[in-house]
Amino acid sequence: MKYQLGILGLGKMGSSILSGIIKSEIYQKEEILLFDTDENKVLKYKNDGFTFSKNEKELIENVEMLLLAIKPQMLHVLKENTYNIENLIVISIVAGKTIDDLKEIFKEQLYIRVMPNTPALINYGATAISRTPNIDNETFNKVKQIFESIGMVKEIDDNLMN
């Protein structure tokens, strides 16, 4: 059984998004798989009842929807693996990285790019969101709901995202 959502990266933004998801009851802790390299964060979230994967590859291969909440320079770590995935929904908040950049890693999957701003850290964000044409409305609305848990959301064309 796959987890509904995986979050890769629990820095300020990843943690804020996770908090919004839980407070809004979009997903339950049992439906979420997490990964971060910071042992203090791992310990904190494990103590809060969350499940962690042992590495990035395990996370990516065991979720239906993946939230990439990492710094752009960390994408090279993901390029080192090949993944056994199909119909993965990749949600990226990785600044300045396009869908073409993500396709180099994940190939032909379903992509949604999201750019929350820093007030999202205190649930007053304004988030721009764009999607590839193969994302159905139900999936897109579910992702919008995630980001509405930390502020307002506006859909824009992907070519305006940067």
Short mmCIF file of N, CA and C in Angstrom, two decimals:
data_model
loop_
_atom_site.label_atom_id
_atom_site.label_comp_id
_atom_site.label_asym_id
_atom_site.label_seq_id
_atom_site.Cartn_x
_atom_site.Cartn_y
_atom_site.Cartn_z
N MET A 1 0.83 -1.19 0.00
CA MET A 1 0.00 0.00 0.00
C MET A 1 0.88 1.25 0.00
N LYS A 2 0.56 2.18 -0.87
CA LYS A 2 1.31 3.42 -0.94
C LYS A 2 0.71 4.47 -0.02
N TYR A 3 1.58 5.34 0.45
CA TYR A 3 1.12 6.49 1.23
C TYR A 3 0.49 7.50 0.27
N GLN A 4 -0.49 8.24 0.75
CA GLN A 4 -1.15 9.25 -0.07
C GLN A 4 -0.19 10.38 -0.45
N LEU A 5 0.65 10.79 0.50
CA LEU A 5 1.53 11.93 0.30
C LEU A 5 2.90 11.64 0.89
N GLY A 6 3.92 12.05 0.15
CA GLY A 6 5.28 12.01 0.66
C GLY A 6 5.85 13.42 0.63
N ILE A 7 6.55 13.79 1.67
CA ILE A 7 7.19 15.11 1.71
C ILE A 7 8.68 14.89 1.84
N LEU A 8 9.40 15.39 0.86
CA LEU A 8 10.85 15.33 0.85
C LEU A 8 11.39 16.70 1.22
N GLY A 9 11.85 16.82 2.45
CA GLY A 9 12.38 18.09 2.94
C GLY A 9 11.46 18.71 3.98
N LEU A 10 11.97 18.86 5.17
CA LEU A 10 11.19 19.43 6.27
C LEU A 10 11.85 20.68 6.83
N GLY A 11 12.32 21.53 5.92
CA GLY A 11 12.82 22.84 6.32
C GLY A 11 11.65 23.71 6.72
N LYS A 12 11.86 24.99 6.71
CA LYS A 12 10.80 25.91 7.14
C LYS A 12 9.53 25.75 6.32
N MET A 13 9.67 25.73 4.98
CA MET A 13 8.48 25.65 4.14
C MET A 13 7.84 24.26 4.19
N GLY A 14 8.64 23.21 4.09
CA GLY A 14 8.10 21.86 4.16
C GLY A 14 7.37 21.61 5.47
N SER A 15 7.95 22.08 6.57
CA SER A 15 7.31 21.92 7.88
C SER A 15 6.01 22.72 7.97
N SER A 16 6.01 23.93 7.40
CA SER A 16 4.80 24.76 7.43
C SER A 16 3.68 24.13 6.63
N ILE A 17 4.02 23.59 5.48
CA ILE A 17 3.01 22.92 4.64
C ILE A 17 2.47 21.70 5.37
N LEU A 18 3.36 20.90 5.96
CA LEU A 18 2.91 19.73 6.72
C LEU A 18 1.99 20.15 7.86
N SER A 19 2.33 21.20 8.56
CA SER A 19 1.49 21.69 9.65
C SER A 19 0.11 22.09 9.14
N GLY A 20 0.07 22.80 8.01
CA GLY A 20 -1.20 23.20 7.42
C GLY A 20 -2.06 22.01 7.03
N ILE A 21 -1.41 20.99 6.46
CA ILE A 21 -2.12 19.76 6.05
C ILE A 21 -2.76 19.10 7.26
N ILE A 22 -2.01 18.97 8.34
CA ILE A 22 -2.51 18.29 9.54
C ILE A 22 -3.61 19.11 10.21
N LYS A 23 -3.39 20.42 10.36
CA LYS A 23 -4.40 21.28 11.00
C LYS A 23 -5.70 21.29 10.21
N SER A 24 -5.59 21.25 8.88
CA SER A 24 -6.78 21.27 8.02
C SER A 24 -7.37 19.88 7.82
N GLU A 25 -6.71 18.87 8.34
CA GLU A 25 -7.16 17.48 8.23
C GLU A 25 -7.31 17.02 6.79
N ILE A 26 -6.44 17.51 5.92
CA ILE A 26 -6.44 17.09 4.52
C ILE A 26 -5.97 15.64 4.43
N TYR A 27 -4.93 15.32 5.17
CA TYR A 27 -4.43 13.95 5.32
C TYR A 27 -4.19 13.70 6.81
N GLN A 28 -4.26 12.44 7.18
CA GLN A 28 -3.91 12.03 8.53
C GLN A 28 -2.43 11.63 8.56
N LYS A 29 -1.83 11.63 9.71
CA LYS A 29 -0.41 11.28 9.84
C LYS A 29 -0.09 9.93 9.20
N GLU A 30 -1.02 9.00 9.31
CA GLU A 30 -0.80 7.65 8.80
C GLU A 30 -0.77 7.60 7.27
N GLU A 31 -1.23 8.65 6.61
CA GLU A 31 -1.28 8.69 5.15
C GLU A 31 -0.07 9.40 4.55
N ILE A 32 0.84 9.86 5.43
CA ILE A 32 1.96 10.69 5.00
C ILE A 32 3.27 9.98 5.32
N LEU A 33 4.19 9.98 4.35
CA LEU A 33 5.54 9.45 4.54
C LEU A 33 6.51 10.62 4.39
N LEU A 34 7.49 10.70 5.27
CA LEU A 34 8.41 11.83 5.29
C LEU A 34 9.85 11.38 5.09
N PHE A 35 10.68 12.32 4.61
CA PHE A 35 12.13 12.11 4.62
C PHE A 35 12.84 13.45 4.75
N ASP A 36 13.84 13.45 5.62
CA ASP A 36 14.74 14.59 5.77
C ASP A 36 16.04 14.04 6.32
N THR A 37 17.13 14.70 6.03
CA THR A 37 18.43 14.23 6.49
C THR A 37 18.80 14.75 7.88
N ASP A 38 18.06 15.72 8.38
CA ASP A 38 18.33 16.32 9.69
C ASP A 38 17.77 15.40 10.79
N GLU A 39 18.67 14.78 11.55
CA GLU A 39 18.26 13.82 12.57
C GLU A 39 17.36 14.45 13.65
N ASN A 40 17.56 15.72 13.96
CA ASN A 40 16.71 16.38 14.94
C ASN A 40 15.27 16.47 14.45
N LYS A 41 15.09 16.79 13.16
CA LYS A 41 13.75 16.85 12.59
C LYS A 41 13.12 15.46 12.54
N VAL A 42 13.92 14.47 12.16
CA VAL A 42 13.43 13.10 12.11
C VAL A 42 12.91 12.69 13.48
N LEU A 43 13.70 12.93 14.51
CA LEU A 43 13.31 12.56 15.88
C LEU A 43 12.05 13.29 16.31
N LYS A 44 11.99 14.60 16.03
CA LYS A 44 10.82 15.40 16.40
C LYS A 44 9.55 14.85 15.76
N TYR A 45 9.59 14.64 14.44
CA TYR A 45 8.38 14.19 13.73
C TYR A 45 8.04 12.74 14.05
N LYS A 46 9.03 11.90 14.26
CA LYS A 46 8.74 10.52 14.69
C LYS A 46 8.05 10.53 16.03
N ASN A 47 8.52 11.40 16.94
CA ASN A 47 7.88 11.51 18.26
C ASN A 47 6.45 12.03 18.14
N ASP A 48 6.16 12.76 17.07
CA ASP A 48 4.80 13.26 16.82
C ASP A 48 3.93 12.22 16.09
N GLY A 49 4.49 11.04 15.80
CA GLY A 49 3.70 9.96 15.21
C GLY A 49 3.79 9.83 13.69
N PHE A 50 4.74 10.51 13.06
CA PHE A 50 4.91 10.40 11.61
C PHE A 50 5.85 9.26 11.26
N THR A 51 5.70 8.75 10.05
CA THR A 51 6.54 7.68 9.53
C THR A 51 7.58 8.26 8.59
N PHE A 52 8.80 7.75 8.69
CA PHE A 52 9.90 8.19 7.85
C PHE A 52 10.38 7.06 6.97
N SER A 53 10.78 7.41 5.76
CA SER A 53 11.45 6.44 4.89
C SER A 53 12.93 6.44 5.24
N LYS A 54 13.64 5.39 4.80
CA LYS A 54 15.07 5.32 5.11
C LYS A 54 15.91 6.18 4.18
N ASN A 55 15.34 6.53 3.00
CA ASN A 55 16.07 7.38 2.05
C ASN A 55 15.09 7.99 1.05
N GLU A 56 15.62 8.83 0.16
CA GLU A 56 14.79 9.52 -0.83
C GLU A 56 14.12 8.54 -1.78
N LYS A 57 14.86 7.56 -2.24
CA LYS A 57 14.34 6.58 -3.21
C LYS A 57 13.14 5.82 -2.63
N GLU A 58 13.27 5.36 -1.39
CA GLU A 58 12.16 4.64 -0.75
C GLU A 58 10.93 5.54 -0.64
N LEU A 59 11.14 6.80 -0.30
CA LEU A 59 10.02 7.74 -0.20
C LEU A 59 9.33 7.87 -1.55
N ILE A 60 10.10 8.17 -2.58
CA ILE A 60 9.56 8.43 -3.91
C ILE A 60 8.79 7.23 -4.46
N GLU A 61 9.29 6.03 -4.21
CA GLU A 61 8.66 4.83 -4.75
C GLU A 61 7.46 4.35 -3.95
N ASN A 62 7.19 4.97 -2.81
CA ASN A 62 6.10 4.49 -1.95
C ASN A 62 5.02 5.51 -1.67
N VAL A 63 4.91 6.52 -2.54
CA VAL A 63 3.87 7.53 -2.37
C VAL A 63 3.12 7.75 -3.68
N GLU A 64 1.89 8.18 -3.56
CA GLU A 64 1.10 8.53 -4.75
C GLU A 64 1.36 9.96 -5.18
N MET A 65 1.63 10.83 -4.20
CA MET A 65 1.87 12.24 -4.46
C MET A 65 3.13 12.64 -3.70
N LEU A 66 4.07 13.29 -4.40
CA LEU A 66 5.34 13.67 -3.81
C LEU A 66 5.47 15.18 -3.77
N LEU A 67 5.71 15.74 -2.59
CA LEU A 67 5.98 17.16 -2.44
C LEU A 67 7.48 17.34 -2.29
N LEU A 68 8.10 17.98 -3.28
CA LEU A 68 9.52 18.29 -3.23
C LEU A 68 9.69 19.64 -2.54
N ALA A 69 10.16 19.62 -1.31
CA ALA A 69 10.36 20.84 -0.53
C ALA A 69 11.84 20.95 -0.17
N ILE A 70 12.67 20.92 -1.20
CA ILE A 70 14.12 20.95 -1.01
C ILE A 70 14.71 22.16 -1.73
N LYS A 71 15.94 22.46 -1.41
CA LYS A 71 16.67 23.54 -2.08
C LYS A 71 17.04 23.08 -3.49
N PRO A 72 17.08 24.00 -4.44
CA PRO A 72 17.40 23.63 -5.84
C PRO A 72 18.69 22.84 -5.98
N GLN A 73 19.71 23.18 -5.20
CA GLN A 73 20.98 22.49 -5.33
C GLN A 73 20.93 21.04 -4.86
N MET A 74 19.85 20.65 -4.18
CA MET A 74 19.73 19.27 -3.71
C MET A 74 19.14 18.32 -4.76
N LEU A 75 18.66 18.86 -5.87
CA LEU A 75 18.10 18.00 -6.91
C LEU A 75 19.13 17.02 -7.46
N HIS A 76 20.40 17.38 -7.40
CA HIS A 76 21.43 16.47 -7.92
C HIS A 76 21.43 15.13 -7.19
N VAL A 77 21.06 15.12 -5.92
CA VAL A 77 20.99 13.88 -5.15
C VAL A 77 19.94 12.95 -5.75
N LEU A 78 18.82 13.52 -6.19
CA LEU A 78 17.75 12.71 -6.77
C LEU A 78 18.14 12.16 -8.14
N LYS A 79 19.00 12.87 -8.86
CA LYS A 79 19.43 12.42 -10.19
C LYS A 79 20.31 11.18 -10.13
N GLU A 80 20.84 10.87 -8.97
CA GLU A 80 21.74 9.73 -8.82
C GLU A 80 21.02 8.39 -8.86
N ASN A 81 19.71 8.40 -8.77
CA ASN A 81 18.92 7.16 -8.75
C ASN A 81 18.02 7.07 -9.96
N THR A 82 17.58 5.86 -10.25
CA THR A 82 16.45 5.66 -11.15
C THR A 82 15.32 5.13 -10.27
N TYR A 83 14.10 5.48 -10.64
CA TYR A 83 12.96 5.19 -9.78
C TYR A 83 11.96 4.29 -10.48
N ASN A 84 11.41 3.37 -9.72
CA ASN A 84 10.36 2.50 -10.20
C ASN A 84 9.02 3.15 -9.82
N ILE A 85 8.57 4.08 -10.69
CA ILE A 85 7.36 4.85 -10.40
C ILE A 85 6.48 4.90 -11.64
N GLU A 86 5.20 5.05 -11.38
CA GLU A 86 4.22 5.18 -12.45
C GLU A 86 3.09 6.06 -11.94
N ASN A 87 2.72 7.05 -12.75
CA ASN A 87 1.64 7.96 -12.39
C ASN A 87 1.87 8.70 -11.07
N LEU A 88 3.12 9.01 -10.79
CA LEU A 88 3.44 9.78 -9.60
C LEU A 88 3.07 11.24 -9.85
N ILE A 89 2.43 11.84 -8.89
CA ILE A 89 2.12 13.27 -8.95
C ILE A 89 3.24 13.99 -8.22
N VAL A 90 4.01 14.77 -8.96
CA VAL A 90 5.16 15.48 -8.41
C VAL A 90 4.76 16.94 -8.21
N ILE A 91 4.77 17.37 -6.96
CA ILE A 91 4.47 18.75 -6.60
C ILE A 91 5.80 19.39 -6.21
N SER A 92 6.20 20.41 -6.92
CA SER A 92 7.50 21.00 -6.67
C SER A 92 7.38 22.44 -6.18
N ILE A 93 8.04 22.71 -5.05
CA ILE A 93 8.20 24.09 -4.61
C ILE A 93 9.68 24.49 -4.75
N VAL A 94 10.41 23.72 -5.54
CA VAL A 94 11.84 23.96 -5.75
C VAL A 94 11.99 25.21 -6.62
N ALA A 95 12.53 26.26 -6.05
CA ALA A 95 12.63 27.56 -6.72
C ALA A 95 13.47 27.48 -7.99
N GLY A 96 12.93 28.05 -9.07
CA GLY A 96 13.68 28.19 -10.31
C GLY A 96 13.83 26.92 -11.12
N LYS A 97 13.26 25.81 -10.69
CA LYS A 97 13.37 24.56 -11.43
C LYS A 97 12.07 24.30 -12.19
N THR A 98 12.23 24.09 -13.49
CA THR A 98 11.08 23.91 -14.38
C THR A 98 10.62 22.45 -14.40
N ILE A 99 9.51 22.25 -15.06
CA ILE A 99 9.02 20.89 -15.24
C ILE A 99 10.02 20.09 -16.07
N ASP A 100 10.65 20.71 -17.06
CA ASP A 100 11.68 20.01 -17.83
C ASP A 100 12.83 19.56 -16.93
N ASP A 101 13.21 20.39 -15.97
CA ASP A 101 14.25 20.00 -15.00
C ASP A 101 13.80 18.76 -14.22
N LEU A 102 12.55 18.74 -13.82
CA LEU A 102 12.03 17.61 -13.04
C LEU A 102 11.91 16.35 -13.90
N LYS A 103 11.59 16.51 -15.17
CA LYS A 103 11.48 15.36 -16.08
C LYS A 103 12.82 14.67 -16.27
N GLU A 104 13.92 15.39 -16.11
CA GLU A 104 15.24 14.76 -16.18
C GLU A 104 15.40 13.71 -15.08
N ILE A 105 14.71 13.90 -13.99
CA ILE A 105 14.80 12.98 -12.86
C ILE A 105 13.69 11.94 -12.89
N PHE A 106 12.44 12.41 -13.03
CA PHE A 106 11.27 11.54 -12.85
C PHE A 106 10.62 11.08 -14.15
N LYS A 107 11.13 11.54 -15.28
CA LYS A 107 10.61 11.19 -16.61
C LYS A 107 9.16 11.67 -16.76
N GLU A 108 8.34 10.87 -17.43
CA GLU A 108 6.96 11.28 -17.73
C GLU A 108 6.03 10.96 -16.56
N GLN A 109 5.86 11.91 -15.69
CA GLN A 109 4.94 11.79 -14.57
C GLN A 109 3.94 12.95 -14.66
N LEU A 110 3.21 13.18 -13.61
CA LEU A 110 2.25 14.28 -13.53
C LEU A 110 2.86 15.38 -12.68
N TYR A 111 2.89 16.62 -13.17
CA TYR A 111 3.61 17.68 -12.49
C TYR A 111 2.74 18.88 -12.14
N ILE A 112 2.98 19.39 -10.95
CA ILE A 112 2.37 20.64 -10.49
C ILE A 112 3.50 21.46 -9.87
N ARG A 113 3.69 22.68 -10.37
CA ARG A 113 4.69 23.59 -9.79
C ARG A 113 3.99 24.58 -8.89
N VAL A 114 4.59 24.84 -7.77
CA VAL A 114 3.98 25.70 -6.77
C VAL A 114 5.06 26.64 -6.23
N MET A 115 4.68 27.91 -6.04
CA MET A 115 5.62 28.85 -5.45
C MET A 115 4.92 29.61 -4.32
N PRO A 116 5.04 29.07 -3.09
CA PRO A 116 4.50 29.81 -1.95
C PRO A 116 5.48 30.91 -1.56
N ASN A 117 4.97 31.95 -0.92
CA ASN A 117 5.87 33.01 -0.44
C ASN A 117 6.09 32.85 1.06
N THR A 118 7.00 33.61 1.61
CA THR A 118 7.38 33.40 3.01
C THR A 118 6.27 33.61 4.04
N PRO A 119 5.25 34.47 3.81
CA PRO A 119 4.17 34.53 4.80
C PRO A 119 3.42 33.19 4.96
N ALA A 120 3.64 32.25 4.04
CA ALA A 120 3.06 30.92 4.20
C ALA A 120 3.57 30.26 5.48
N LEU A 121 4.73 30.68 5.94
CA LEU A 121 5.30 30.12 7.16
C LEU A 121 4.42 30.38 8.37
N ILE A 122 3.56 31.41 8.28
CA ILE A 122 2.64 31.72 9.38
C ILE A 122 1.17 31.66 8.91
N ASN A 123 0.93 30.86 7.86
CA ASN A 123 -0.41 30.59 7.32
C ASN A 123 -1.09 31.80 6.68
N TYR A 124 -0.30 32.76 6.19
CA TYR A 124 -0.85 33.92 5.49
C TYR A 124 -0.20 34.08 4.12
N GLY A 125 0.09 32.96 3.49
CA GLY A 125 0.81 32.98 2.22
C GLY A 125 -0.05 33.32 1.02
N ALA A 126 0.64 33.67 -0.03
CA ALA A 126 0.04 33.81 -1.36
C ALA A 126 0.85 32.87 -2.25
N THR A 127 0.18 31.87 -2.81
CA THR A 127 0.85 30.82 -3.54
C THR A 127 0.41 30.82 -4.99
N ALA A 128 1.40 30.82 -5.89
CA ALA A 128 1.13 30.63 -7.31
C ALA A 128 1.25 29.15 -7.62
N ILE A 129 0.36 28.66 -8.48
CA ILE A 129 0.35 27.23 -8.79
C ILE A 129 0.08 27.04 -10.29
N SER A 130 0.79 26.09 -10.89
CA SER A 130 0.56 25.77 -12.30
C SER A 130 0.64 24.26 -12.47
N ARG A 131 0.08 23.78 -13.57
CA ARG A 131 0.03 22.33 -13.77
C ARG A 131 0.26 21.98 -15.22
N THR A 132 0.68 20.74 -15.43
CA THR A 132 0.78 20.23 -16.79
C THR A 132 -0.63 19.83 -17.23
N PRO A 133 -0.87 19.81 -18.54
CA PRO A 133 -2.22 19.54 -19.04
C PRO A 133 -2.79 18.18 -18.64
N ASN A 134 -1.93 17.22 -18.29
CA ASN A 134 -2.43 15.88 -17.95
C ASN A 134 -2.89 15.74 -16.49
N ILE A 135 -2.90 16.82 -15.74
CA ILE A 135 -3.39 16.79 -14.35
C ILE A 135 -4.91 16.99 -14.37
N ASP A 136 -5.64 16.02 -13.83
CA ASP A 136 -7.09 16.15 -13.80
C ASP A 136 -7.51 17.15 -12.71
N ASN A 137 -8.73 17.65 -12.83
CA ASN A 137 -9.22 18.68 -11.91
C ASN A 137 -9.30 18.20 -10.46
N GLU A 138 -9.66 16.94 -10.25
CA GLU A 138 -9.76 16.41 -8.88
C GLU A 138 -8.39 16.44 -8.19
N THR A 139 -7.37 15.98 -8.90
CA THR A 139 -6.01 15.99 -8.35
C THR A 139 -5.54 17.42 -8.12
N PHE A 140 -5.76 18.28 -9.09
CA PHE A 140 -5.33 19.66 -8.98
C PHE A 140 -6.00 20.34 -7.79
N ASN A 141 -7.30 20.11 -7.61
CA ASN A 141 -8.02 20.72 -6.50
C ASN A 141 -7.52 20.21 -5.15
N LYS A 142 -7.11 18.94 -5.09
CA LYS A 142 -6.55 18.38 -3.86
C LYS A 142 -5.24 19.09 -3.51
N VAL A 143 -4.40 19.32 -4.52
CA VAL A 143 -3.14 20.02 -4.29
C VAL A 143 -3.40 21.47 -3.91
N LYS A 144 -4.36 22.11 -4.58
CA LYS A 144 -4.72 23.48 -4.20
C LYS A 144 -5.15 23.54 -2.74
N GLN A 145 -5.91 22.55 -2.32
CA GLN A 145 -6.39 22.49 -0.94
C GLN A 145 -5.22 22.44 0.04
N ILE A 146 -4.17 21.70 -0.31
CA ILE A 146 -2.98 21.63 0.54
C ILE A 146 -2.42 23.03 0.76
N PHE A 147 -2.29 23.80 -0.32
CA PHE A 147 -1.68 25.12 -0.20
C PHE A 147 -2.65 26.18 0.32
N GLU A 148 -3.95 25.94 0.18
CA GLU A 148 -4.93 26.84 0.80
C GLU A 148 -4.88 26.72 2.32
N SER A 149 -4.31 25.60 2.82
CA SER A 149 -4.18 25.44 4.27
C SER A 149 -3.12 26.37 4.86
N ILE A 150 -2.33 27.03 3.98
CA ILE A 150 -1.32 27.98 4.46
C ILE A 150 -1.49 29.37 3.83
N GLY A 151 -2.66 29.62 3.24
CA GLY A 151 -2.91 30.94 2.66
C GLY A 151 -3.75 30.85 1.39
N MET A 152 -3.70 31.92 0.60
CA MET A 152 -4.48 31.96 -0.64
C MET A 152 -3.68 31.36 -1.78
N VAL A 153 -4.40 30.88 -2.82
CA VAL A 153 -3.78 30.21 -3.95
C VAL A 153 -4.35 30.78 -5.25
N LYS A 154 -3.47 31.01 -6.21
CA LYS A 154 -3.88 31.52 -7.52
C LYS A 154 -3.20 30.69 -8.61
N GLU A 155 -4.01 30.15 -9.53
CA GLU A 155 -3.45 29.39 -10.65
C GLU A 155 -2.94 30.36 -11.71
N ILE A 156 -1.74 30.07 -12.21
CA ILE A 156 -1.15 30.87 -13.29
C ILE A 156 -0.59 29.93 -14.35
N ASP A 157 -0.30 30.48 -15.53
CA ASP A 157 0.36 29.70 -16.56
C ASP A 157 1.77 29.37 -16.12
N ASP A 158 2.24 28.19 -16.46
CA ASP A 158 3.56 27.77 -16.03
C ASP A 158 4.67 28.69 -16.55
N ASN A 159 4.48 29.26 -17.74
CA ASN A 159 5.52 30.14 -18.29
C ASN A 159 5.67 31.43 -17.48
N LEU A 160 4.74 31.71 -16.57
CA LEU A 160 4.83 32.89 -15.71
C LEU A 160 5.43 32.56 -14.33
N MET A 161 5.66 31.30 -14.07
CA MET A 161 6.07 30.87 -12.73
C MET A 161 7.41 31.47 -12.30
N ASN A 162 8.38 31.53 -13.19
CA ASN A 162 9.68 32.06 -12.79
C ASN A 162 9.66 33.57 -12.68
#
